Coordinates of C-alpha atoms and ligand atoms in Angstrom, one line a residue:
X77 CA -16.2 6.0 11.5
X78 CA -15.7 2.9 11.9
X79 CA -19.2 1.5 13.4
X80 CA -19.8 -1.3 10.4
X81 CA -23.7 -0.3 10.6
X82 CA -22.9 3.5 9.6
X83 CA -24.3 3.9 5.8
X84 CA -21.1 5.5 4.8
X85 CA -19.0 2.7 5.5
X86 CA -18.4 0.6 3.0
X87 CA -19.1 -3.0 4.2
X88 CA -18.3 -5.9 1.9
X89 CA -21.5 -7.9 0.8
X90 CA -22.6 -10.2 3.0
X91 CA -21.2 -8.8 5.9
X92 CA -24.1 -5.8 7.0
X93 CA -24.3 -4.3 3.3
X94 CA -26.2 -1.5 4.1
X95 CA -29.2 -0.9 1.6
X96 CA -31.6 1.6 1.1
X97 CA -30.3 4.6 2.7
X98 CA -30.7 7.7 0.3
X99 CA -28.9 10.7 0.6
X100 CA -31.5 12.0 3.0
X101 CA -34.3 11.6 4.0
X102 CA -37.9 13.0 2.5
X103 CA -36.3 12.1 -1.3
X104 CA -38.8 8.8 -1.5
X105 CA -36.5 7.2 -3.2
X106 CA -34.2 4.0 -1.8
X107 CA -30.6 4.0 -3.8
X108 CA -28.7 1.1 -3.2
X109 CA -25.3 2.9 -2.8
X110 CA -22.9 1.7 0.1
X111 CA -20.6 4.7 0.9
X112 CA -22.4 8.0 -0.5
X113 CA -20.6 10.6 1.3
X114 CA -17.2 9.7 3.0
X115 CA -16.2 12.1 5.9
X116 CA -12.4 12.2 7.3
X117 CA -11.2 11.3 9.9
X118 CA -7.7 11.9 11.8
X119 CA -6.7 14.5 9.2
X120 CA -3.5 16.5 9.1
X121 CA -3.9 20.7 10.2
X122 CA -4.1 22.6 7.4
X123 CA -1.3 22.9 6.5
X124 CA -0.9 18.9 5.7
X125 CA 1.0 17.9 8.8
X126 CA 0.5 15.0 11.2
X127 CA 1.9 16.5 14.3
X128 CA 5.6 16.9 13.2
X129 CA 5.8 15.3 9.9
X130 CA 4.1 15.8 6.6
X131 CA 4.0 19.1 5.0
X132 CA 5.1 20.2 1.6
X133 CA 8.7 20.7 1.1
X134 CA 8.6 21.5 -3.6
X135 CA 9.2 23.6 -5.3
X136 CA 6.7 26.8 -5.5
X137 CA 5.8 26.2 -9.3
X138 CA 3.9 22.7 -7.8
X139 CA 2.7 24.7 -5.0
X140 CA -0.3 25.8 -7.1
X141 CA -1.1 22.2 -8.4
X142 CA -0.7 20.8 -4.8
X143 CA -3.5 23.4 -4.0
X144 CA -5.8 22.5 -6.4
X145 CA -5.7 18.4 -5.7
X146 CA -6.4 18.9 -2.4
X147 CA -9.6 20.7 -2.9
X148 CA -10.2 18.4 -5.7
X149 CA -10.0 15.9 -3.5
X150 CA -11.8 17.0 -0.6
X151 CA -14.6 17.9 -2.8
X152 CA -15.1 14.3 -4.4
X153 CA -14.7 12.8 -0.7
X154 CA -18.1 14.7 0.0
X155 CA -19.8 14.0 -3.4
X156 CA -22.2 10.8 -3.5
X157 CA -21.3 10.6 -7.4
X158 CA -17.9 10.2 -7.4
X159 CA -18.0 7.6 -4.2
X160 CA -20.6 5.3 -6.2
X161 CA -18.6 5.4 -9.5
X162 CA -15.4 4.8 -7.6
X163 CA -17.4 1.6 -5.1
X164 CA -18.7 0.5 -8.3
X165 CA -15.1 0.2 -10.1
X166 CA -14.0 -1.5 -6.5
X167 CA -16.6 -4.0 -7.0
X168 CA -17.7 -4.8 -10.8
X169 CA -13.8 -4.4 -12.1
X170 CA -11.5 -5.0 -9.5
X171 CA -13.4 -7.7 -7.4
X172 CA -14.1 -6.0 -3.6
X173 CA -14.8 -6.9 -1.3
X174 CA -11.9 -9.1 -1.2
X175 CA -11.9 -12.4 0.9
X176 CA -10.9 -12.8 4.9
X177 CA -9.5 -15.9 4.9
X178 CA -8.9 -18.2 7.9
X179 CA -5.2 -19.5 7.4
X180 CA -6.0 -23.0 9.5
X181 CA -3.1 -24.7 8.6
X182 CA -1.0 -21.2 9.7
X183 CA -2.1 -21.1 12.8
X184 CA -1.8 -24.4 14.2
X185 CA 1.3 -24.8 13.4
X186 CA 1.9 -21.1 15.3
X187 CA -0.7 -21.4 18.1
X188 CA -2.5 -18.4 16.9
X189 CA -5.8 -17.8 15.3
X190 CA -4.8 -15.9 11.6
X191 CA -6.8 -14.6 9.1
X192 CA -5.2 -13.5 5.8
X193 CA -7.0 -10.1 4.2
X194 CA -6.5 -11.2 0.2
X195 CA -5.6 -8.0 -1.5
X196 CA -3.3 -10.4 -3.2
X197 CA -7.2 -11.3 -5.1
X198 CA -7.4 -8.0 -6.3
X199 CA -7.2 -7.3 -9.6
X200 CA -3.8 -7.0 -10.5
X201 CA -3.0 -9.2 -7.9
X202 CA -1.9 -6.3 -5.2
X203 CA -3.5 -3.4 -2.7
X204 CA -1.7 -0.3 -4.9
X205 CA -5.2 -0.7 -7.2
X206 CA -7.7 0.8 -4.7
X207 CA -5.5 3.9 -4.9
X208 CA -5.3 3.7 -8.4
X209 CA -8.7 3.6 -9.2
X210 CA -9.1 6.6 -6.4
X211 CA -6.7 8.6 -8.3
X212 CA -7.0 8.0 -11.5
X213 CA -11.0 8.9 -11.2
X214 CA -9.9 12.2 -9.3
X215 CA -7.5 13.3 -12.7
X216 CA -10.9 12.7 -15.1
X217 CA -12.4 14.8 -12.7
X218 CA -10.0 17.7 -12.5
X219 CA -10.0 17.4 -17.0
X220 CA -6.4 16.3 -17.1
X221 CA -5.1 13.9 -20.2
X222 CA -2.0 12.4 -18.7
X223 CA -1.1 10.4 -15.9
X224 CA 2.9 9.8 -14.5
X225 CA 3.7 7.5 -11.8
X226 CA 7.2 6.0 -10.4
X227 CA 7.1 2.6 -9.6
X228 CA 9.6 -0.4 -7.4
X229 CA 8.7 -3.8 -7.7
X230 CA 6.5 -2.6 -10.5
X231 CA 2.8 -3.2 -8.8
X232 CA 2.2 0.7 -8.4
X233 CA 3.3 0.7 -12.1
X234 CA 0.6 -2.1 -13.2
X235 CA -2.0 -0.3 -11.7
X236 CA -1.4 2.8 -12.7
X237 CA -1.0 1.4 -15.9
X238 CA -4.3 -0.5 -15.7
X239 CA -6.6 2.2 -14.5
X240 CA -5.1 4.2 -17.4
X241 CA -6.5 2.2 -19.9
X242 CA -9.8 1.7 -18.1
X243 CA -10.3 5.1 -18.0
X244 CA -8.4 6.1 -21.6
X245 CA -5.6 8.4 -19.8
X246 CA -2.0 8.7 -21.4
X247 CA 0.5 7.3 -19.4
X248 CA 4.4 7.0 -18.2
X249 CA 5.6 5.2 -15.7
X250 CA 9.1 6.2 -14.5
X251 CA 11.1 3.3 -12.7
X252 CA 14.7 2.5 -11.6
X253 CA 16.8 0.4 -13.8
X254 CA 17.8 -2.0 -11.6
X255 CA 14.2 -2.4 -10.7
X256 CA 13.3 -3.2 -14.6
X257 CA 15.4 -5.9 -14.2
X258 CA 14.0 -7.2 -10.8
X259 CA 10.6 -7.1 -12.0
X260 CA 10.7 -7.6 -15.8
X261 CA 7.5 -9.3 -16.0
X262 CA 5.7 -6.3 -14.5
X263 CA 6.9 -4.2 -17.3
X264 CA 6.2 -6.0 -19.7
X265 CA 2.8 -6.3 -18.1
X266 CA 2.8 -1.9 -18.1
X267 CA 3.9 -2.0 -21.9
X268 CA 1.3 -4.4 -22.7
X269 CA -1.2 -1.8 -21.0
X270 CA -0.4 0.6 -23.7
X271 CA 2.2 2.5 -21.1
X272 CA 5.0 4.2 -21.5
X273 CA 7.8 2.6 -19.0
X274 CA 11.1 5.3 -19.0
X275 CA 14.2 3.5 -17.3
X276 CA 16.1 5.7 -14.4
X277 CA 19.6 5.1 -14.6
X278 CA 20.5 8.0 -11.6
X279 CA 21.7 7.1 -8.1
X280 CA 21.5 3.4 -7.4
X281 CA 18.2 3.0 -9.8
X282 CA 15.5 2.1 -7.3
X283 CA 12.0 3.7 -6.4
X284 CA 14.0 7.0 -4.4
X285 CA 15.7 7.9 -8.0
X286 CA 12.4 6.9 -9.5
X287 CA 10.3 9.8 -7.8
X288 CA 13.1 12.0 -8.1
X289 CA 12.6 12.0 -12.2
X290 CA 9.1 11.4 -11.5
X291 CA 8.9 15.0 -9.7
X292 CA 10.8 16.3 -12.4
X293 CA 8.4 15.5 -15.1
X294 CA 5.4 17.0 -13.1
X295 CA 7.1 20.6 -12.7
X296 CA 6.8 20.8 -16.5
X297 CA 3.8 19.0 -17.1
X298 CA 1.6 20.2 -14.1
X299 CA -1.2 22.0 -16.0
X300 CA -2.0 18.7 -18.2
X301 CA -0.8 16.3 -15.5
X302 CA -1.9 14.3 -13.0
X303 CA 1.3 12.5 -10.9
X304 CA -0.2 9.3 -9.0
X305 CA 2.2 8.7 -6.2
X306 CA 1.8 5.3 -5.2
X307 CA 1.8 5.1 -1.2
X308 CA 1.3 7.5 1.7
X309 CA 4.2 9.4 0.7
X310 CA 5.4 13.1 -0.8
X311 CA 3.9 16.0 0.0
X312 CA 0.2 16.7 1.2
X313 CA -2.5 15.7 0.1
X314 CA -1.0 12.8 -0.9
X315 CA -0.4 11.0 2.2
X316 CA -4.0 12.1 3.6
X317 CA -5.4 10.9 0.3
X318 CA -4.0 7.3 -1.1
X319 CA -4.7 6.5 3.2
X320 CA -8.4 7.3 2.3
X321 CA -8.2 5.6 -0.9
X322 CA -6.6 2.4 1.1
X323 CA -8.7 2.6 4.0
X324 CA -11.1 0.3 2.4
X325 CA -8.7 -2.4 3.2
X326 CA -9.5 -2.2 7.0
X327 CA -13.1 -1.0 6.7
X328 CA -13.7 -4.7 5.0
X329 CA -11.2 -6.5 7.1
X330 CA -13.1 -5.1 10.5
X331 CA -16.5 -5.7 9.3
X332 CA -15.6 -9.4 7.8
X333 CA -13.9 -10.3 11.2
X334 CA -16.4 -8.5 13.5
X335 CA -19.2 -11.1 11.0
X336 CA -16.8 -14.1 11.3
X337 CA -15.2 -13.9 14.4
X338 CA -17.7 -12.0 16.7
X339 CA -14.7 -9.6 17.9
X340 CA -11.9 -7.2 17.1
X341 CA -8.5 -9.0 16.4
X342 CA -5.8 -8.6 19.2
X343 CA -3.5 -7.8 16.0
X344 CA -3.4 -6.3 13.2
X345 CA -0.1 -6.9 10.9
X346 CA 1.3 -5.5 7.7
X347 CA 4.2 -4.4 6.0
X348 CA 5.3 -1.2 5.2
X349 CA 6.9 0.0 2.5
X350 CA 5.9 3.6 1.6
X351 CA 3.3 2.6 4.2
X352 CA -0.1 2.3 1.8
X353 CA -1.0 -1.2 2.4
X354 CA -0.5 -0.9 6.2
X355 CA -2.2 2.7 7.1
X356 CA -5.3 1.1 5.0
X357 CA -5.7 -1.6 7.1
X358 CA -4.6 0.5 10.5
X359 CA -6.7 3.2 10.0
X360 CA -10.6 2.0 10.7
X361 CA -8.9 0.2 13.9
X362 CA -6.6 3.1 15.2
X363 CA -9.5 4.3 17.7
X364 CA -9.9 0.6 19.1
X365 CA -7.3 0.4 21.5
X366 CA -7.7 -3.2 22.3
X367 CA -6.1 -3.7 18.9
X368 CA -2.5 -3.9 19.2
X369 CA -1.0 -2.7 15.6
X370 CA 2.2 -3.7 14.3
X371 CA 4.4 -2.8 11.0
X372 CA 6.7 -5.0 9.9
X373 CA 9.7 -2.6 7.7
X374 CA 12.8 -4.8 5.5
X375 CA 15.5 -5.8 7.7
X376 CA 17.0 -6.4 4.8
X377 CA 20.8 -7.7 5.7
X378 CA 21.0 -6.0 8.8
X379 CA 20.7 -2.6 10.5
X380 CA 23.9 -1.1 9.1
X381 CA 23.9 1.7 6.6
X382 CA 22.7 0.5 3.5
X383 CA 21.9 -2.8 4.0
X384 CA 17.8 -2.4 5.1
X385 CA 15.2 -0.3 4.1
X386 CA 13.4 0.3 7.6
X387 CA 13.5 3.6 8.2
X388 CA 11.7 3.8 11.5
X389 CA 13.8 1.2 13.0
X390 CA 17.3 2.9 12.1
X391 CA 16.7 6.3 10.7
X392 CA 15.7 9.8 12.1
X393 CA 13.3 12.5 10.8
X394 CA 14.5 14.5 8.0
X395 CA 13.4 15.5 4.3
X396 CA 12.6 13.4 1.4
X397 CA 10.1 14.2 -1.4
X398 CA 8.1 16.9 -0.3
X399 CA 7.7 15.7 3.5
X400 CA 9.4 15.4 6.8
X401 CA 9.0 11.7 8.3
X402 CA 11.7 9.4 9.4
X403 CA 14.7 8.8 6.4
X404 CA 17.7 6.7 6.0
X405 CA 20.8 9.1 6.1
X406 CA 24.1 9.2 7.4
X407 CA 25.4 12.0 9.7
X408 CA 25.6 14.6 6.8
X409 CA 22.1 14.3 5.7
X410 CA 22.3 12.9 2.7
X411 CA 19.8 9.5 2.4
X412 CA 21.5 6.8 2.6
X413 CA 21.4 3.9 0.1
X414 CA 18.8 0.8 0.8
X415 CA 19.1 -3.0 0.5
X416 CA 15.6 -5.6 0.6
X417 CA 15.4 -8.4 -1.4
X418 CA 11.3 -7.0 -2.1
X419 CA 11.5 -4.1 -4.5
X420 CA 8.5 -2.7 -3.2
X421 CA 10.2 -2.0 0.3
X422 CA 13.5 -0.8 -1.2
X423 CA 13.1 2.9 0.2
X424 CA 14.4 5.2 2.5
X425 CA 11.4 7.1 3.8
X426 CA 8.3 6.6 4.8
X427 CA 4.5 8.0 5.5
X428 CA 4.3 11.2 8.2
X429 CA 1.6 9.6 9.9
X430 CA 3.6 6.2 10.3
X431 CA 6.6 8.8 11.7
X432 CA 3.1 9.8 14.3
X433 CA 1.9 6.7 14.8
X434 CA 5.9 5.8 16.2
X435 CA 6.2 8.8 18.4
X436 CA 2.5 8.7 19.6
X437 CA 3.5 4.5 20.3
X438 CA 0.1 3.7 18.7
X439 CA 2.3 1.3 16.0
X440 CA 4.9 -0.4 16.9
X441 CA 7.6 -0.7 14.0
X442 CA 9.9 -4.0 14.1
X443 CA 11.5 -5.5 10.9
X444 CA 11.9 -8.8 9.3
X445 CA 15.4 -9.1 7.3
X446 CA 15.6 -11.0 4.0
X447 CA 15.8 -14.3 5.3
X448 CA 13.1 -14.1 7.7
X449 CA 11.1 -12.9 3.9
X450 CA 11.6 -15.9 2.8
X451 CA 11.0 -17.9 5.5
X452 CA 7.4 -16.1 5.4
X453 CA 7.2 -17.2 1.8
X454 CA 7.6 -20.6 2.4
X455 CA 6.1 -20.8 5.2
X456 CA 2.4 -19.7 3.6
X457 CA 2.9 -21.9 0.7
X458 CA 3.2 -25.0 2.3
X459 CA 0.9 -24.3 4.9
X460 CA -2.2 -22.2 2.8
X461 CA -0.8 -22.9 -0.7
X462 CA -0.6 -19.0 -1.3
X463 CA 2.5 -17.8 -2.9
X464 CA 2.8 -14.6 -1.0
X465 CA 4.5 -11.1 -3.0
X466 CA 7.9 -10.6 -1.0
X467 CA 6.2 -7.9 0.5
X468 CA 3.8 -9.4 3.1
X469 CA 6.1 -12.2 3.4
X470 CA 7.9 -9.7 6.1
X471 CA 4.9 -9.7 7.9
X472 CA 4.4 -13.2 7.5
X473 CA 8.0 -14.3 9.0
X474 CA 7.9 -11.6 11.3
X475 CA 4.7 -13.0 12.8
X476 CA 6.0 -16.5 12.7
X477 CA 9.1 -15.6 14.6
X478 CA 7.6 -13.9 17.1
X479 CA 4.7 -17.0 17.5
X480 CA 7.7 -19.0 17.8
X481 CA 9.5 -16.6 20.2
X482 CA 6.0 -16.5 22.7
X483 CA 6.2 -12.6 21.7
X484 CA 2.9 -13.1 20.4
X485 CA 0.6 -14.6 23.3
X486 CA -0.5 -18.0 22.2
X487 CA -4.4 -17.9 20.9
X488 CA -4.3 -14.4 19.8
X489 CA -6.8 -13.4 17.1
X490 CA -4.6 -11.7 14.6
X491 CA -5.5 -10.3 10.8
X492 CA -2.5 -10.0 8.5
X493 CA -2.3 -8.0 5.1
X494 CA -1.1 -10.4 2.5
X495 CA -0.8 -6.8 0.6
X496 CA 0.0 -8.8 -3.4
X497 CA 0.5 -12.3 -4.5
X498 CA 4.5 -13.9 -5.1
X499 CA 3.9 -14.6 -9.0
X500 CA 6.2 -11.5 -9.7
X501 CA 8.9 -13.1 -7.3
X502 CA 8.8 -16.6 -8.2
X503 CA 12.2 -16.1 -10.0
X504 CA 13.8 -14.0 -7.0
X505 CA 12.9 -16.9 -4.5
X506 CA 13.9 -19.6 -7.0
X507 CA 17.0 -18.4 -7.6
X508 CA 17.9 -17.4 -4.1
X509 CA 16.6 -21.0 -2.7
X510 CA 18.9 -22.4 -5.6
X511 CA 16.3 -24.1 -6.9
X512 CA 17.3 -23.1 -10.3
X513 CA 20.6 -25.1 -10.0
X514 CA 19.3 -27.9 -8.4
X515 CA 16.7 -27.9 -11.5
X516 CA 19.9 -27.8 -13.7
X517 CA 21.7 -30.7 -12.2
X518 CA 18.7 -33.0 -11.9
X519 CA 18.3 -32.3 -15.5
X520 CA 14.3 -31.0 -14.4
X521 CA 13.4 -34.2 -12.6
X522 CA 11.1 -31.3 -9.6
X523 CA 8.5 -31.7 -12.5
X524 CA 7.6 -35.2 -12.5
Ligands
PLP885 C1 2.6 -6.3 -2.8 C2 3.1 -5.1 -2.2 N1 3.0 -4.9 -0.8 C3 3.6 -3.8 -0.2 C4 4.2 -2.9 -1.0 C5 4.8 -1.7 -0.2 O1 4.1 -0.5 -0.4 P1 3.3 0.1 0.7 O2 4.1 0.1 2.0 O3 2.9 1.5 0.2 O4 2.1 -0.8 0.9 C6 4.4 -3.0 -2.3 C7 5.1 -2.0 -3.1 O5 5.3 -2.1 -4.3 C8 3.8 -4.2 -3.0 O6 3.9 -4.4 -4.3

C-alpha cells in the first residue's frame, strides 16, 4: 500500500502524481483521478477489534446504525466516485497536498535533520478536516440531513462545522463548558458557520462529558443522523474509518520525503490525543520497520491521577465510549479526571489500535508535560516563525528534549506532525508566559 508509484495512492502533485490510469484497462479512455479505488489495509476482525481492543461496547438501539456505516463505508472505500469527489474536496477546497517543510533553523540548533508535515496549512488550520470531509461526504451518501459532533479545543468542531456548510448539512456541535471558555474563538468561529454549539455542563466539562451527551443525542436521532466522531475513537467503524480518512497525512508525508530526501525518515513523530493526527501519519509507514514511530501523549502536571491526559503512559485497558483501549481510572474503574494545558489532548482514552500498536511495541508512547508544550511552542517560533497549536507542540518539546538528551541519535532524519497552527492558543501561551502583565505594566511598549 504504500509503494508511492501504486495508482491508488494518493501522491501529492509534484511528487509522482500518477496520471492516466483508468479504472481498467480496455476502457480507451485516460481519467486523470489519483486514488480511484482505496483497498485496506491492517483492518480490525470482523467484529471491529484490533487484537484486544476496539469493539462496540452501545447500546443495542445504535447497534443497527453502527451496522449500516460500516458497510456504507466499506462500500465508498471501493467506489472510484466517491474517492475522486472526496480527492477533489482535499485538493480544490481544503488545499492538499499540504507542504513538507525542512525546519533548517530546528535542526541545527538540535543536530537532527526535521521536516515539519503542515496540516497546520490546511484549511481550517488543523488535520481533524481530512476526516471531516471523509465523513461528512459518507452522511450525503447514506441520505441523512443532520450531522452532531463533540468537540475539545474546538478544531473537530470547526471542521465539522465547515464541511457542514460546504455540503448544506444541519449541524450541532456538543462541547464542554470549560472548553467554550478555553477556546472561545473557535466557537465563535462554529456559530459563524451557521452551527449550533450546545454547552456541556456534566462532570468536569471537557471532551469525555462532551461525547457522553454527544452519544445521547444519536440514540434518538439515529435514523436522521449522522454522529462524526472526531479521532480514532468510539466504537467500530469509527476508529478503522477517520484512520483511513487520516491516512492521507502519511501517504503525502512518505512520498514528499521519499522525493526530497531520497529515503524513509528514521522518525516519525506526533501527538496523540484521541490518536487521529498520529495513526494518519503512522499508518503508510507501519510496515517499514526501519522507521522508528513515536507518540508523544500530555504529561500534563505529572503522572498522578488527574493531573495528565496520557493514557498509555499511566492507565490500563478498560471501557470508554463504545471500545476497550487503554483509559485513565482509579482502582474502582471509574475514569479518572484529566489535566493538559491543550484542549485537544484533555482525554482519558485513546485509539484500540494505539492500545495494539503499545502491546505489539511497534509505537512507542512517551509524554511531554505542560511545560515541555510550551517550550515546543517557543521553541518553533523563534526558530521557523510557526506558531504551533498546543497540540504538536508536545511533540515538538518532546523531540527537543530528547535531541538535547542524545535519546535521539544526532543526524537522524525525522518528520514531525505539526497536526494545527497556535492562533487558537495565542491567549493560553500569553497568559501563561505572563506576557499579558508584563504588557500591562510596560503600558504596551512589546508593540513598538
Ligand atoms: C491541532 C490538534 N492536534 C491534535 C489534536 C488531538 O487529536 P488527535 O489525537 O485525534 O489527532 C487536536 C484535537 O483537537 C488538535 O486540535
Amino acid at each position: 500500500m504504500s509503494d508511492p508509484s501504486d495508482p491508488n495512492q494518493n501522491t501529492p502533485a509534484g511528487a509522482g502524481h500518477p496520471r492516466g490510469h483508468g479504472q481498467g484497462s480496455g476502457q480507451g479512455v485516460l481519467l486523470d483521478l489519483p486514488a480511484l479505488r482505496r483497498a485496506i489495509p491492517h483492518p480490525p476482525d470482523p467484529f471491529g477489534r484490533f487484537g484486544p481492543y476496539g469493539g462496540r461496547y452501545v447500546p443495542e438501539v445504535l447497534m443497527a446504525a453502527l451496522d449500516e456505516l460500516t458497510a456504507a463505508f466499506e462500500e465508498a472505500m471501493a467506489d472510484p466516485s466517491f474517492n475522486a469527489e472526496l480527492d477533489e474536496l482535499r485538493r480544490a477546497y481544503a488545499g492538499r497536498p499540504t507542504p513538507l517543510t525542512p525546519a533548517r533553523r530546528l535542526s541545527k540548533e538540535l543536530g537532527l535533520t526535521v521536516w515539519l508535515k503542515r496540516e497546520d496549512l490546511l484549511h481550517t488550520g488543523a488535520h481533524k478536516l481530512n476526516n471531516s470531509l471523509g465523513q461528512h461526504l459518507l452522511t450525503k451518501r447514506m441520505g441523512k440531513p443532520r450531522v452532531i459532533a463533540e468537540t475539545g479545543a474546538g478544531q473537530h468542531g470547526v471542521a465539522t462545522a465547515t464541511a457542514a456548510a460546504l455540503l448544506g448539512q444541519d449541524c450541532v456541535v456538543y462541547m464542554g463548558e470549560e472548553d467554550t471558555r478555553r477556546q472561545h474563538l473557535n466557537v465563535v468561529r462554529m456559530r459563524l458557520l451557521g452551527t449550533e454549539v450546545r454547552p456541556v455542563a456534566t462532570g468536569t466539562a471537557t471532551l469525555k462529558d462532551a461525547i457522553n451527551e454527544a452519544l445521547r443525542d444519536w440514540v434518538e436521532s439515529v435514523g436522521h443522523t449522522h454522529y462524526a466522531i472526531g479521532s480514532v475513537v468510539g466504537p467500530h467503524p469509527f476508529p478503522l474509518m477517520v484512520r483511513e480518512f487520516q491516512r492521507v497525512i502519511g501517504e503525502e508525508a512518505r512520498a514528499q520525503l521519499l522525493d526530497a530526501a531520497g529515503r524513509l525518515p528514521d522518525l516519525a513523530v506526533a501527538c496523540v490525543g484521541g490518536g487521529s493526527n498520529a495513526a494518519g501519519l503512522f499508518a503508510p509507514f507501519v510496515d517499514d520497520a526501519t522507521v522508528r514511530l513515536v507518540g508523544v501523549e500530555a504529561g500534563g502536571r505529572g503522572p498522578g491521577p488527574g493531573d495528565n491526559g496520557a493514557p498509555l503512559n499511566f492507565g490500563q485497558a478498560g471501557v470508554l465510549h463504545g471500545a476497550r483501549s487503554y483509559l485513565l481510572q482509579d482502582p474502582d474503574g471509574q475514569v479518572l479526571p484529566t489535566h493538559s494545558v491543550s484542549a485537544g489532548l484533555d482525554y482519558p482514552g485513546v485509539g484500540p489500535e494505539h492500545a495494539l500498536w503499545k502491546d505489539d511495541g511497534r509505537v512507542t508512547y512517551t509524554e511531554a508535560g505542560d511545560r515541555a508544550a510550551l517550550d515546543g511552542f517557543q521553541l518553533l517560533a523563534r526558530t521557523e516563525g510557526i506558531l504551533p497549536a498546543l497540540e504538536p507542540a508536545h511533540a515538538i518539546g518532546w523531540l527537543a528534549a530528547a535531541a538535547r538528551a542524545g535519546t535521539v541519535t544526532p543526524g537522524s532524519l525525522v518528520v514531525l506532525n505539526l497536526s494545527g497552527r497556535g492562533d487558537k492558543d495565542v491567549e493560553t501561551v500569553a497568559s501563561i508566559l505572563g506576557m499579558d502583565a508584563e504588557e500591562n505594566a510596560e503600558g504596551g511598549r512589546h508593540d513598538g
